[in-house]
PDB file of C-alpha atoms and ligand atoms in Angstrom:
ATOM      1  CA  UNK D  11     -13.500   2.554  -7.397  1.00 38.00           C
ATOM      2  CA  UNK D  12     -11.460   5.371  -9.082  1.00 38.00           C
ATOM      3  CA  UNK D  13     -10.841   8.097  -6.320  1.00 41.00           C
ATOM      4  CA  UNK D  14     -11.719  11.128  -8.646  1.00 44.00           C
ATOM      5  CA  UNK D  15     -15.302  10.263  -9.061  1.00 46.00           C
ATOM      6  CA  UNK D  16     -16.908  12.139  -5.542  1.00 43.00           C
ATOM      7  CA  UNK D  17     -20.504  11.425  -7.031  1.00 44.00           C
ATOM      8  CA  UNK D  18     -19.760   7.912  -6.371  1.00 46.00           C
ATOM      9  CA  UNK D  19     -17.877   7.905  -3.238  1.00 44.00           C
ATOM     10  CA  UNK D  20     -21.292   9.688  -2.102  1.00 44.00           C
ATOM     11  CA  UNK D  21     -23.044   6.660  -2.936  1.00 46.00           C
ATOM     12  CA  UNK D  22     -21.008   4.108  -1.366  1.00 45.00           C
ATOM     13  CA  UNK D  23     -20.886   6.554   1.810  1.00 43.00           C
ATOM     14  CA  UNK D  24     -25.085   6.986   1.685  1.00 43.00           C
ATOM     15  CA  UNK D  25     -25.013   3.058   1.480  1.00 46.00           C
ATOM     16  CA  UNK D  26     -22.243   2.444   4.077  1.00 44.00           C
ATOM     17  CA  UNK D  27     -23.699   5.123   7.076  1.00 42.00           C
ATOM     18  CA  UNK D  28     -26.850   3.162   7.663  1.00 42.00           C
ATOM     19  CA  UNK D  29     -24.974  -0.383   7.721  1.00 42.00           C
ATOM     20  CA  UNK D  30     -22.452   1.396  10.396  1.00 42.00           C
ATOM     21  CA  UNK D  31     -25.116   2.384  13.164  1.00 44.00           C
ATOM     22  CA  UNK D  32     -25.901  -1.110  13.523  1.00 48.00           C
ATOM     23  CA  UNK D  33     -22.822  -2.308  12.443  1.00 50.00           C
ATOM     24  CA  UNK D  34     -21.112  -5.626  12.909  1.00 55.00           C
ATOM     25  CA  UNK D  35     -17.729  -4.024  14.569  1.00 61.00           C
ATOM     26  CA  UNK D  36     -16.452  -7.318  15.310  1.00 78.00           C
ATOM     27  CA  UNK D  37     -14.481  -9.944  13.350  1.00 84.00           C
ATOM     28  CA  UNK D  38     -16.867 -12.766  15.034  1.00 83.00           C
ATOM     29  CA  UNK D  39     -19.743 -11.366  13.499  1.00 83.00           C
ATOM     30  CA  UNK D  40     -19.182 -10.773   9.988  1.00 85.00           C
ATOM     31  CA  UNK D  41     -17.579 -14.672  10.455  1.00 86.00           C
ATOM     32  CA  UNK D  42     -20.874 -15.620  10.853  1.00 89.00           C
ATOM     33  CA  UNK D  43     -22.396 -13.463   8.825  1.00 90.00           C
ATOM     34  CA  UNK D  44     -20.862 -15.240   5.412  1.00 91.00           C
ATOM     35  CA  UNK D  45     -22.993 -15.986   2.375  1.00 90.00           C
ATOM     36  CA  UNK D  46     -23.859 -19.841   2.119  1.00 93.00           C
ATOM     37  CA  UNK D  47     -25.837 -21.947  -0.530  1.00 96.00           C
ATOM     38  CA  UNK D  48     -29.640 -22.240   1.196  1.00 97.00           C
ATOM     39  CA  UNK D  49     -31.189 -25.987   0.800  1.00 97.00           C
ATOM     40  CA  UNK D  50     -34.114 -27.741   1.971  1.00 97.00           C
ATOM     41  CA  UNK D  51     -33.329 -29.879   5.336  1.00 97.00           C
ATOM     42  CA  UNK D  52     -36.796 -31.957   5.110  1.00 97.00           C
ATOM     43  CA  UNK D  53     -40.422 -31.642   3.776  1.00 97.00           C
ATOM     44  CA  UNK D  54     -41.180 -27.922   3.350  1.00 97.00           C
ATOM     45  CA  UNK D  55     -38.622 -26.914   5.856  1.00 98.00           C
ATOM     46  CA  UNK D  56     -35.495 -24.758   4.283  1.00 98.00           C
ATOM     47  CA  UNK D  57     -32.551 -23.039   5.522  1.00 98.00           C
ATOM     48  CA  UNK D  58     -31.991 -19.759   4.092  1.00 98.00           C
ATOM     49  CA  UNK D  59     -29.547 -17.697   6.647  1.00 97.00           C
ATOM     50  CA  UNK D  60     -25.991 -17.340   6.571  1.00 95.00           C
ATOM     51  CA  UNK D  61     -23.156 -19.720   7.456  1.00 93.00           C
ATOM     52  CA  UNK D  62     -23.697 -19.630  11.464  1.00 96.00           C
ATOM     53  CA  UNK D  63     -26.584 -17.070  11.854  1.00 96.00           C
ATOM     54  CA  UNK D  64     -30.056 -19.754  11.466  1.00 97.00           C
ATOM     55  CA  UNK D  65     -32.782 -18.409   9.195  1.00 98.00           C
ATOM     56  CA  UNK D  66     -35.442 -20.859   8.432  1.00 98.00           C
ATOM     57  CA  UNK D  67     -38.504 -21.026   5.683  1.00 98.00           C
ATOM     58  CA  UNK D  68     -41.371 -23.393   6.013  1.00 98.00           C
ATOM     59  CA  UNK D  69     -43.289 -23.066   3.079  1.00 97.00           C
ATOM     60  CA  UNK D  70     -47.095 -23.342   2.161  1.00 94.00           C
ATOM     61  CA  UNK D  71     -49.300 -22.565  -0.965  1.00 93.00           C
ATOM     62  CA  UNK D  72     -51.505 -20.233   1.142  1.00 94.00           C
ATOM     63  CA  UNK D  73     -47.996 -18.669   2.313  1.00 96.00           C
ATOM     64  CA  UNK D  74     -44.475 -19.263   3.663  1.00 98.00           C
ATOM     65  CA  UNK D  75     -43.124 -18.625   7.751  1.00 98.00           C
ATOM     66  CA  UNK D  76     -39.841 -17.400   8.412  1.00 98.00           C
ATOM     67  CA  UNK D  77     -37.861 -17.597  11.407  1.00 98.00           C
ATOM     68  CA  UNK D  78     -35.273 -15.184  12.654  1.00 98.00           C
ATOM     69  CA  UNK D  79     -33.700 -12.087  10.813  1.00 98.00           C
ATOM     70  CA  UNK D  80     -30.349 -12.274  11.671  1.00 96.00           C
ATOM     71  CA  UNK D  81     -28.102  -9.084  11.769  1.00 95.00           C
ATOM     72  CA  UNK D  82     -29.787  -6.139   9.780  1.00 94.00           C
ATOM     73  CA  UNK D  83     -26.960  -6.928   7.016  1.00 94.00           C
ATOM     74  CA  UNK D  84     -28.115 -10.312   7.221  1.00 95.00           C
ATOM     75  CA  UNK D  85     -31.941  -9.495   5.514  1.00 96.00           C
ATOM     76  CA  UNK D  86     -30.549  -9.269   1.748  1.00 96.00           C
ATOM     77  CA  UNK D  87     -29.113 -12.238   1.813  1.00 96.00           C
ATOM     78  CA  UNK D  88     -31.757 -14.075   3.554  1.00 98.00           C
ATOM     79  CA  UNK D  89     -34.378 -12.560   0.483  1.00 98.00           C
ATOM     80  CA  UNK D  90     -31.593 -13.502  -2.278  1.00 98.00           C
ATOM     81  CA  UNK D  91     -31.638 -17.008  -0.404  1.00 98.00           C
ATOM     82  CA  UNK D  92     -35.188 -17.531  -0.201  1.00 98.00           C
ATOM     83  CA  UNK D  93     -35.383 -16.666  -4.221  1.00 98.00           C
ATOM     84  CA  UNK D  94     -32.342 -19.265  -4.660  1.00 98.00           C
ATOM     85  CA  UNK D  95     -34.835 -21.679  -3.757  1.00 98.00           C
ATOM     86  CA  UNK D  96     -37.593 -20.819  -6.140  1.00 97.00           C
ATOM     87  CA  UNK D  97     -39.994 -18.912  -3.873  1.00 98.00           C
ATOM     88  CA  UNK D  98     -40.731 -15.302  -3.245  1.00 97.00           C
ATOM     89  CA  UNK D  99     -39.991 -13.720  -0.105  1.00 97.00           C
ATOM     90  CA  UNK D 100     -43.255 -11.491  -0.869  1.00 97.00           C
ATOM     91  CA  UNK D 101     -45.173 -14.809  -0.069  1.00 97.00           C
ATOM     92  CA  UNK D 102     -43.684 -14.948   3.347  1.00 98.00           C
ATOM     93  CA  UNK D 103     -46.993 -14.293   5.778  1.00 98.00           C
ATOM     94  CA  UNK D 104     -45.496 -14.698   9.446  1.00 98.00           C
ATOM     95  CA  UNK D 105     -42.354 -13.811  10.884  1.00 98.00           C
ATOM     96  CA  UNK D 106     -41.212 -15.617  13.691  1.00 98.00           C
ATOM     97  CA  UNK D 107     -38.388 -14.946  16.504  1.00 98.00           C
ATOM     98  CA  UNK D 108     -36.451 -16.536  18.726  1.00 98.00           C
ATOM     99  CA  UNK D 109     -34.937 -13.814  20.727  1.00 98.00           C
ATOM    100  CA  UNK D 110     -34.063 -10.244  20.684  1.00 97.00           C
ATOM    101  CA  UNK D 111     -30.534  -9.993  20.101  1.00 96.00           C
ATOM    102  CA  UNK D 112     -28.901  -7.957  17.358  1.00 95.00           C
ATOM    103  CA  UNK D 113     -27.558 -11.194  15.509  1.00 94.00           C
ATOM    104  CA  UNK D 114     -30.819 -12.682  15.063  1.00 96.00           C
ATOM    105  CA  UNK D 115     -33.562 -10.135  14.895  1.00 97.00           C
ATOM    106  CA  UNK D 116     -31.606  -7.157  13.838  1.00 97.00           C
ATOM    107  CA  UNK D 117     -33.105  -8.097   9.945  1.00 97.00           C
ATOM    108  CA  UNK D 118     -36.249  -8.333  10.760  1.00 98.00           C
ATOM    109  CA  UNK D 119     -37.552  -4.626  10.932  1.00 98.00           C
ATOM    110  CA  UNK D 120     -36.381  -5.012   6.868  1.00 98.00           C
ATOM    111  CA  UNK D 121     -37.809  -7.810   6.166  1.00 98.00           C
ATOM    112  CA  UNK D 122     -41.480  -6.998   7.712  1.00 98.00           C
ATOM    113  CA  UNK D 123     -41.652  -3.515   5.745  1.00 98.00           C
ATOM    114  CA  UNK D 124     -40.752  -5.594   3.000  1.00 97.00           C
ATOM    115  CA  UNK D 125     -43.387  -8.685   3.439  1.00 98.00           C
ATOM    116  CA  UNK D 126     -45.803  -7.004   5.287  1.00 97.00           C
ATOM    117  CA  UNK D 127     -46.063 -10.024   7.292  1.00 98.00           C
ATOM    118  CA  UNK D 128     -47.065 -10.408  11.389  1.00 98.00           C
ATOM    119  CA  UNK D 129     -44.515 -10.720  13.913  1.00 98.00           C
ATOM    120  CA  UNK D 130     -44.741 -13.216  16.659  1.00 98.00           C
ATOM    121  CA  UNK D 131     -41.903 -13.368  19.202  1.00 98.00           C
ATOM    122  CA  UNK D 132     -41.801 -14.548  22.565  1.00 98.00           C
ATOM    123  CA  UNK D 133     -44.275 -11.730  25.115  1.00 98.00           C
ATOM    124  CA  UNK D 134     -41.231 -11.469  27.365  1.00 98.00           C
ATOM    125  CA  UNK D 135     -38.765 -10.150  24.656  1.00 98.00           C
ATOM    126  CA  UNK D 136     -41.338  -7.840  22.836  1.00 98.00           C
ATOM    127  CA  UNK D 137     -40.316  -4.560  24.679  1.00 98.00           C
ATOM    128  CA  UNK D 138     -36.810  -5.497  24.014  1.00 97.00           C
ATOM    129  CA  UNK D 139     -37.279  -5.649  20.111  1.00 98.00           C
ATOM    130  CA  UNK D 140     -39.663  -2.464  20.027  1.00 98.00           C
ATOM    131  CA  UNK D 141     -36.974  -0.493  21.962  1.00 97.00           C
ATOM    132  CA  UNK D 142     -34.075  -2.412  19.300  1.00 97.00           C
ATOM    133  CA  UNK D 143     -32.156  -3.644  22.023  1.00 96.00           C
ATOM    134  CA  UNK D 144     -31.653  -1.035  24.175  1.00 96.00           C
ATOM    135  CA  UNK D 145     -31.308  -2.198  27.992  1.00 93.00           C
ATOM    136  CA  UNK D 146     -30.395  -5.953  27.513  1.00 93.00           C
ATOM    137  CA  UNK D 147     -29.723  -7.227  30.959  1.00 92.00           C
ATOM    138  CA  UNK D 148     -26.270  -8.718  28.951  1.00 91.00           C
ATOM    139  CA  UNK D 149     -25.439  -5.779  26.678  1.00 90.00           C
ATOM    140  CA  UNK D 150     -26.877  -2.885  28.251  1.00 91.00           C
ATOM    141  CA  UNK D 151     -27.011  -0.385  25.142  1.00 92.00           C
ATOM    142  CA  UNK D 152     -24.066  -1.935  23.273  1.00 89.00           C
ATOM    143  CA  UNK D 153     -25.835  -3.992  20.946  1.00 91.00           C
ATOM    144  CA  UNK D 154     -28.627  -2.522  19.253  1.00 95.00           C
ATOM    145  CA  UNK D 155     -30.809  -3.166  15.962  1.00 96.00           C
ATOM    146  CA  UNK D 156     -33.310  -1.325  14.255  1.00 97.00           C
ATOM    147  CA  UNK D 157     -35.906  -1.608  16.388  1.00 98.00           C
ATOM    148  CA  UNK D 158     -39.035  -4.156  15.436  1.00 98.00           C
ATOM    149  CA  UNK D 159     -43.271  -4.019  16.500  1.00 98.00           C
ATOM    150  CA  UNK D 160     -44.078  -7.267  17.712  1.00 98.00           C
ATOM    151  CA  UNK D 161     -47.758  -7.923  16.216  1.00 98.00           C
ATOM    152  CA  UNK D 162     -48.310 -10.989  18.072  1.00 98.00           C
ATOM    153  CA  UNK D 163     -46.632 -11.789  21.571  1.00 98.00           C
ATOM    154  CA  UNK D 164     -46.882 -15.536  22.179  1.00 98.00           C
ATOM    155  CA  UNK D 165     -46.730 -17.263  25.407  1.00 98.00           C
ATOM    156  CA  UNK D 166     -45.531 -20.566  26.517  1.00 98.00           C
ATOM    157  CA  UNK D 167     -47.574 -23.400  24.243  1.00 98.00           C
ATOM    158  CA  UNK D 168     -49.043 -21.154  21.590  1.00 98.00           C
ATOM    159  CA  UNK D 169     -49.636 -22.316  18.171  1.00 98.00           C
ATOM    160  CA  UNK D 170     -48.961 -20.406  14.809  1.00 97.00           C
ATOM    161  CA  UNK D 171     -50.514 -22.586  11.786  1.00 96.00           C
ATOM    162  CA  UNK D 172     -50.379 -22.111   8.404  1.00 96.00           C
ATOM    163  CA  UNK D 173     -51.368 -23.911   5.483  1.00 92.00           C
ATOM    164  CA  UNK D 174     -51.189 -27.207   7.173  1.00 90.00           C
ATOM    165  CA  UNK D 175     -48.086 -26.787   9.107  1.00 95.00           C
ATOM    166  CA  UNK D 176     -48.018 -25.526  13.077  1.00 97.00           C
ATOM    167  CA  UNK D 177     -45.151 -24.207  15.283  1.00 98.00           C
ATOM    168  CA  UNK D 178     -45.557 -24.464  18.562  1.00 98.00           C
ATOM    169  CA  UNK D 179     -43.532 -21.640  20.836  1.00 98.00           C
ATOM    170  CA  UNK D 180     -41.653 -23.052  23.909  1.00 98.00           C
ATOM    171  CA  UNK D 181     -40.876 -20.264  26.511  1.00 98.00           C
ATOM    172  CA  UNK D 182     -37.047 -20.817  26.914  1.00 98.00           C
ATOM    173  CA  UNK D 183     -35.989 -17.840  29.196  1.00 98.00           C
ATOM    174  CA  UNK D 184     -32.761 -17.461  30.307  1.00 98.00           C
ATOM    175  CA  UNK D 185     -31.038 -16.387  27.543  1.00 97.00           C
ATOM    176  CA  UNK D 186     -33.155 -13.354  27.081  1.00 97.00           C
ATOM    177  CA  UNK D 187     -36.536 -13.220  29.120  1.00 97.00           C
ATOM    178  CA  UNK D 188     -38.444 -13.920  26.139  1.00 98.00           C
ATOM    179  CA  UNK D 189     -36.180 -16.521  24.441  1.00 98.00           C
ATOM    180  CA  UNK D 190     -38.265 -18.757  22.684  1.00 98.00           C
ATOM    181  CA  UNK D 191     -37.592 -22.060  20.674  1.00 98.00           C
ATOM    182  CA  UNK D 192     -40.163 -23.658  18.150  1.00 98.00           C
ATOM    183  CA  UNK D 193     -41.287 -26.962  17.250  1.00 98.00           C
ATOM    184  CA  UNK D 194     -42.794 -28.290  14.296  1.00 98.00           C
ATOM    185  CA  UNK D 195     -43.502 -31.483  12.795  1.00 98.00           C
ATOM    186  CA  UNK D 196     -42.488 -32.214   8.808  1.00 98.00           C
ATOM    187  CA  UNK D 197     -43.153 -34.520   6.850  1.00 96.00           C
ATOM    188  CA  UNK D 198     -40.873 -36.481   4.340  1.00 93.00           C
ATOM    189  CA  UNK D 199     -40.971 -39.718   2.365  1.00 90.00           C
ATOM    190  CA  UNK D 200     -44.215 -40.716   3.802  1.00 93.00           C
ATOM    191  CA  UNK D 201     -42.300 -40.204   7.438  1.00 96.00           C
ATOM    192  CA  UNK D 202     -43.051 -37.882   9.674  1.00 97.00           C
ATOM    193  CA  UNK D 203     -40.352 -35.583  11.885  1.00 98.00           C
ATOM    194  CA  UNK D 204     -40.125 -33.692  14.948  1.00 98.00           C
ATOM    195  CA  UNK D 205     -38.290 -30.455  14.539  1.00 98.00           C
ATOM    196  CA  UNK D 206     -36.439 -28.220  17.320  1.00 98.00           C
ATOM    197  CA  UNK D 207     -35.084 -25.159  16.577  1.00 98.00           C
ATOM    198  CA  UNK D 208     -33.598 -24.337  19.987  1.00 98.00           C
ATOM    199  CA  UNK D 209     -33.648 -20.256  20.558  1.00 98.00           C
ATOM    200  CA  UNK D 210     -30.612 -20.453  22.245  1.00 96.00           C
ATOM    201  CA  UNK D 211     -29.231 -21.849  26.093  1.00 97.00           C
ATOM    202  CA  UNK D 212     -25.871 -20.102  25.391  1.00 96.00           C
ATOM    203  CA  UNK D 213     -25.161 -18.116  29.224  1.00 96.00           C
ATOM    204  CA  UNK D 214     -23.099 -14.798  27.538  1.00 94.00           C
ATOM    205  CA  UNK D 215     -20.155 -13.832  29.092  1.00 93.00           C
ATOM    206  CA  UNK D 216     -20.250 -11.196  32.232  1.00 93.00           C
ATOM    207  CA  UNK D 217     -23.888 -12.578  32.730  1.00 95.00           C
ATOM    208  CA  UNK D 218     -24.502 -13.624  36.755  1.00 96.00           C
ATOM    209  CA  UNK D 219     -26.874 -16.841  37.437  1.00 97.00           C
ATOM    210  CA  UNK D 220     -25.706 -16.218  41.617  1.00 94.00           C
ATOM    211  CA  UNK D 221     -25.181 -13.660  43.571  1.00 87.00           C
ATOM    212  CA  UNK D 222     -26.277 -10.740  42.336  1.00 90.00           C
ATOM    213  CA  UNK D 223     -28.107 -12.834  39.381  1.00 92.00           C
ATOM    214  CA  UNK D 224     -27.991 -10.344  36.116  1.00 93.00           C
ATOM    215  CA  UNK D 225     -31.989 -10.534  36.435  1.00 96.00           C
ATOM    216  CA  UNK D 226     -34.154 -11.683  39.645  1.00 96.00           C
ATOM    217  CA  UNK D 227     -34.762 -15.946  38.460  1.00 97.00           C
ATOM    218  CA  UNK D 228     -32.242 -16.321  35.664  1.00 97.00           C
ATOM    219  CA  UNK D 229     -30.577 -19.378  37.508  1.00 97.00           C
ATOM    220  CA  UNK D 230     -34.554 -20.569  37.725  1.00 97.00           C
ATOM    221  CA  UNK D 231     -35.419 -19.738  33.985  1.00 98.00           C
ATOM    222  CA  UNK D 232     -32.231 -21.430  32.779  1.00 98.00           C
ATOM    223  CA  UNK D 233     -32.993 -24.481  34.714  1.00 98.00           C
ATOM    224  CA  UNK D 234     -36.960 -24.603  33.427  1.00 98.00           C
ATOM    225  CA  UNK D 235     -35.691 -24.153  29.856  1.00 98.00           C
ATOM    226  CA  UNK D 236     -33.375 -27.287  30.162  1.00 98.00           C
ATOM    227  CA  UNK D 237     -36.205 -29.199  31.449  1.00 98.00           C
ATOM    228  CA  UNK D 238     -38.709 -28.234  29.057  1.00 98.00           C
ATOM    229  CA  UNK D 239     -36.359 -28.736  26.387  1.00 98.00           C
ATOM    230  CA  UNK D 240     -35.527 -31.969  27.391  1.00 98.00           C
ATOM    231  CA  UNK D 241     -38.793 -33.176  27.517  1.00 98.00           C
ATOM    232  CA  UNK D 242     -39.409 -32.337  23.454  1.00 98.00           C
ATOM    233  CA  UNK D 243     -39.580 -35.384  20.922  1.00 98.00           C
ATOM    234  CA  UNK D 244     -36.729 -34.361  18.602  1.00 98.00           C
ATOM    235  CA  UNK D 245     -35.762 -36.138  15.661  1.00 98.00           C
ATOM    236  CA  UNK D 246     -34.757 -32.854  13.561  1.00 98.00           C
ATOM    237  CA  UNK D 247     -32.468 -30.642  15.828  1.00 98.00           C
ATOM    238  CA  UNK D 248     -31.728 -27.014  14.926  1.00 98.00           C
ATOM    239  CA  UNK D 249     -30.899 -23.987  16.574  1.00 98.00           C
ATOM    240  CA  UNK D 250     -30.842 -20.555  15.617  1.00 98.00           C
ATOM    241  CA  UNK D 251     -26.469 -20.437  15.496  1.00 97.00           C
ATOM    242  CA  UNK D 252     -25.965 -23.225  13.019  1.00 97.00           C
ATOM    243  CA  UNK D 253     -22.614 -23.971  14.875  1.00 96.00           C
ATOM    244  CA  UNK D 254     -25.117 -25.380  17.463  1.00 96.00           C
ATOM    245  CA  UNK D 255     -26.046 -28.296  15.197  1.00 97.00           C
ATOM    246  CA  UNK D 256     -22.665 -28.900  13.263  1.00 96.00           C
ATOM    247  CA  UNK D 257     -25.079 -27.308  10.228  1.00 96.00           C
ATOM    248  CA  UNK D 258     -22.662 -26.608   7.938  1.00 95.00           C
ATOM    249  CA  UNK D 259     -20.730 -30.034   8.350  1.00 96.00           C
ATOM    250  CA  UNK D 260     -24.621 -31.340   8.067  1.00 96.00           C
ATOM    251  CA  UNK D 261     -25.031 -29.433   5.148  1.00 96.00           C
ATOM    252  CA  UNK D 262     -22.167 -30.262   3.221  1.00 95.00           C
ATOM    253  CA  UNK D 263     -22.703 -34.023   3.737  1.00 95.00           C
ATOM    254  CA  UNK D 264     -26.566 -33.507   2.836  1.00 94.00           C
ATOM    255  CA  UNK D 265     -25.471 -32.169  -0.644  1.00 93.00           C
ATOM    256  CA  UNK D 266     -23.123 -35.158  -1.172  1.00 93.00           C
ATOM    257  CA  UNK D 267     -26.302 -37.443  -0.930  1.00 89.00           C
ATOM    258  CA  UNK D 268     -26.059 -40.904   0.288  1.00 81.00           C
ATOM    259  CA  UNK D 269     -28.314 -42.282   2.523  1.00 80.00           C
ATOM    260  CA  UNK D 270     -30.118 -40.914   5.559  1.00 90.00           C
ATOM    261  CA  UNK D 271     -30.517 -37.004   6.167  1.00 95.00           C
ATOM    262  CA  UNK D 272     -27.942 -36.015   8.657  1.00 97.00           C
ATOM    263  CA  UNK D 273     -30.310 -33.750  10.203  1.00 98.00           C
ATOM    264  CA  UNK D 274     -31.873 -36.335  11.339  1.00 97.00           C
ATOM    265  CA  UNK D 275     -29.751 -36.163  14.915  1.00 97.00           C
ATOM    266  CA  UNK D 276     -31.666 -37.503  18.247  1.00 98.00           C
ATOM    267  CA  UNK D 277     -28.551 -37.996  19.466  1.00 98.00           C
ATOM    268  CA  UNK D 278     -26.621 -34.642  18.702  1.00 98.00           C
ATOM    269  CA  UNK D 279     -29.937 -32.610  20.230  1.00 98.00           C
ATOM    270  CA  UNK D 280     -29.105 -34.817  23.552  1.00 98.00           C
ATOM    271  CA  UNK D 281     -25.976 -34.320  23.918  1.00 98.00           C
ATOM    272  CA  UNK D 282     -26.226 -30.673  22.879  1.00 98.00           C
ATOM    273  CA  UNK D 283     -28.764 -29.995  25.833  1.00 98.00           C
ATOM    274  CA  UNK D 284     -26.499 -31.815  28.242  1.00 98.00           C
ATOM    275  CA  UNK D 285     -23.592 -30.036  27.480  1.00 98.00           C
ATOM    276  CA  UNK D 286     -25.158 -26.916  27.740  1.00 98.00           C
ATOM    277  CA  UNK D 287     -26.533 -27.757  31.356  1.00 98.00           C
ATOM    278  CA  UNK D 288     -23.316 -29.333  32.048  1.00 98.00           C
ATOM    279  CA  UNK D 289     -21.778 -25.625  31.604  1.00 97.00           C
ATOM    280  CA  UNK D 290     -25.032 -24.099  33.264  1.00 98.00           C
ATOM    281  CA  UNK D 291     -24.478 -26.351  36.282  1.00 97.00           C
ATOM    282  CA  UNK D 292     -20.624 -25.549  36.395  1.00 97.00           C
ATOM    283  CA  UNK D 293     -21.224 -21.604  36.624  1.00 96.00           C
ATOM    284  CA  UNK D 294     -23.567 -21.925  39.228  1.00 96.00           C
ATOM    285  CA  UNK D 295     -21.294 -24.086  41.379  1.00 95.00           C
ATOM    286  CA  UNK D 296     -19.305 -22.035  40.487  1.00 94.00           C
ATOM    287  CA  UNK D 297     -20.561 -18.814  41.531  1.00 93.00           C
ATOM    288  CA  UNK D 298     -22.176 -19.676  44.908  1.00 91.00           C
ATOM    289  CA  UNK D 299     -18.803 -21.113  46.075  1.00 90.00           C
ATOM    290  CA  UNK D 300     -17.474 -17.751  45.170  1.00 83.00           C
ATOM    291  CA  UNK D 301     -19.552 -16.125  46.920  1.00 57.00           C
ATOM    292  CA  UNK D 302     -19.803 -17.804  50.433  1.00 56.00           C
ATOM    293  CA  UNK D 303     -23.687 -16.708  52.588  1.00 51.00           C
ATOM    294  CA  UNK D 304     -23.658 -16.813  55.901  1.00 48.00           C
ATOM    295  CA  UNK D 305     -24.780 -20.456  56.422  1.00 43.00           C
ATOM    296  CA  UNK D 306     -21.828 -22.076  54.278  1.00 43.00           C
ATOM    297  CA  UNK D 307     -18.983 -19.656  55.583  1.00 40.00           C
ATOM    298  CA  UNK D 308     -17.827 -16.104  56.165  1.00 37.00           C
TER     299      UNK D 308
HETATM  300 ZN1   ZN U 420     -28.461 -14.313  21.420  1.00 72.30          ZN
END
C-alpha cells in the first residue's frame, strides 16, 4: 500500500481494530487458521473450515446445519467455503456447537447475524458463549470471542432434525462443562454411515483433574465422556481440530480418488479415544501421587 495515501491506511486500520480484540496473538492459531479447499466427506456431509479448525455442513433442500464457527476470523472463510461448494450460506437454518472456546465458536456470533439461523450448543456451555468466554475455568479472561445467544440449549440425547437428517448431541464434559459431540448417520452409495464428530477430550495445559480439580467433577466428567464415547457406533470419525482425524492427510488422499473413502476410519476413532484416556489416565496418576492424602502418606 503506498504510505502517502492516509485515507487508506484508515481503512485497513477500521478493518484491522475489530480483528485485534479478538485476535489470534499466537503463531499456533493463525497455523490453524489457514485457508483449505472444502469437499464433501460422504452423503450430504461437507467440510468447510480451515486446515485444523473443523467446520462442517450437512445439507438439505428444506435447509443446511452447520457446525462450529471457528475463530471470529475464521467466519469469511467458512461462508466463501460453503459457496465453493455450490450452496448458499443464507440457506444454513441451525447452527450447531461443540464447545465454547474462542477457536471454535468465536465465528459464530457472525455467522448467526448473517443466517439468521438458531443456535443449539450444549446447556452447560451456554453462559459461557453469552458472556464470549469470559471466566473459562482454563483461560480465565484470556481467551475471549464475541460473545453468542444460545437459542436452544440441548441436553444429553437431544435430537436436532432437518430435512431428513438428525444429530444427536452427546454431553461430553470435561473439556468445557458443556462440551458436546454429535452424531449423525449419512448415507452414501446405497450404504449407510455412522458419523462422530468428537467436541473435543483434549485436557489443556495448567488444567487440574486432582487435587484441587480446576472444577468440582472434572476427573468424573472426563471419565463419563470416554465411556459414552466409546460406546458410539462410528464408522465416520471427525472431530472439531481436524489434526484429531489426520483430516488433511484424509483429505488429500480423498481427492486423489481410488477406492474406499478414507474417512471411513473405525479404527483411527478407537485408537484416538484410547489415546486420549491413555493421557487422561496418566495425569490423574499422576496428580494424586503428587499430591499424597493422609491415607497413602504424609
Ligand atoms: Zn477447545
Amino acid at each position: 500500500l503506498p504510505s502517502r495515501s492516509p485515507f487508506l491506511w484508515s481503512a485497513v486500520l477500521a478493518l484491522a481494530l475489530p480483528t485485534l480484540v479478538h485476535a489470534q496473538a499466537d503463531p499456533t492459531s493463525r497455523s490453524w487458521n489457514q485457508p483449505v479447499e472444502p469437499y464433501r466427506i460422504a452423503g450430504n456431509l461437507y467440510y468447510v473450515g480451515a486446515s485444523d479448525i473443523a467446520s462442517y455442513l450437512i445439507t438439505a433442500p428444506q435447509g443446511n446445519i452447520l457446525l462450529d464457527g471457528g475463530f471470529a476470523e475464521t467466519a469469511p472463510l467458512i461462508e466463501a467455503n460453503v459457496q465453493k461448494l455450490g450452496f448458499k450460506l443464507e440457506d444454513v437454518k441451525i447452527l450447531l456447537s461443540t464447545h465454547a472456546h474462542f477457536d471454535h465458536a468465536g465465528g459464530l456470533a457472525e455467522l448467526k447475524k448473517k443466517t439468521g439461523a438458531s443456535l443449539y450448543a450444549g446447556a452447560a456451555d451456554a453462559d459461557l458463549l453469552a458472556r464470549g468466554g469470559k471466566g473459562d475455568f482454563a483461560f480465565g479472561d484470556r481467551s475471549l470471542f464475541p460473545p453468542v445467544q444460545v437459542d436452544h440449549p440441548v441436553h444429553d440425547g437431544d435430537k436436532v432434525s432437518l430435512g431428513g437428517t438428525t444429530l444427536v448431541a452427546h454431553a461430553t464434559p470435561g473439556h468445557t462443562r458443556g462440551c458436546t459431540s454429535w452424531s449423525l448417520q449419512v448415507e452414501e452409495g446405497g450404504k449407510r454411515y455412522d458419523v462422530v464428530i468428537v467436541g473435543s477430550t483434549t485436557i489443556n495445559p495448567g488444567v487440574h483433574l486432582a487435587g484441587k480439580p480446576s472444577y468440582p467433577g472434572i476427573a468424573e466428567d472426563y471419565a463419563k465422556t470416554f465411556q459414552r464415547l466409546k460406546s458410539l457406533p462410528c464408522d465416520i470419525f471427525l472431530a472439531a481440530h481436524a489434526s484429531m482425524f489426520n483430516g488433511l492427510e484424509k483429505a488429500a488422499r480423498l481427492k486423489q480418488g481410488g477406492g474406499g473413502n478414507p474417512f471411513v476410519d473405525p479404527e483411527g476413532y478407537k485408537n484416538f479415544l484410547a489415546r486420549s484416556e491413555k493421557t487422561y489416565g496418566e495425569q490423574l496418576a499422576k496428580e494424586k501421587t503428587a499430591r499424597p492424602t493422609r491415607e497413602n502418606g504424609r
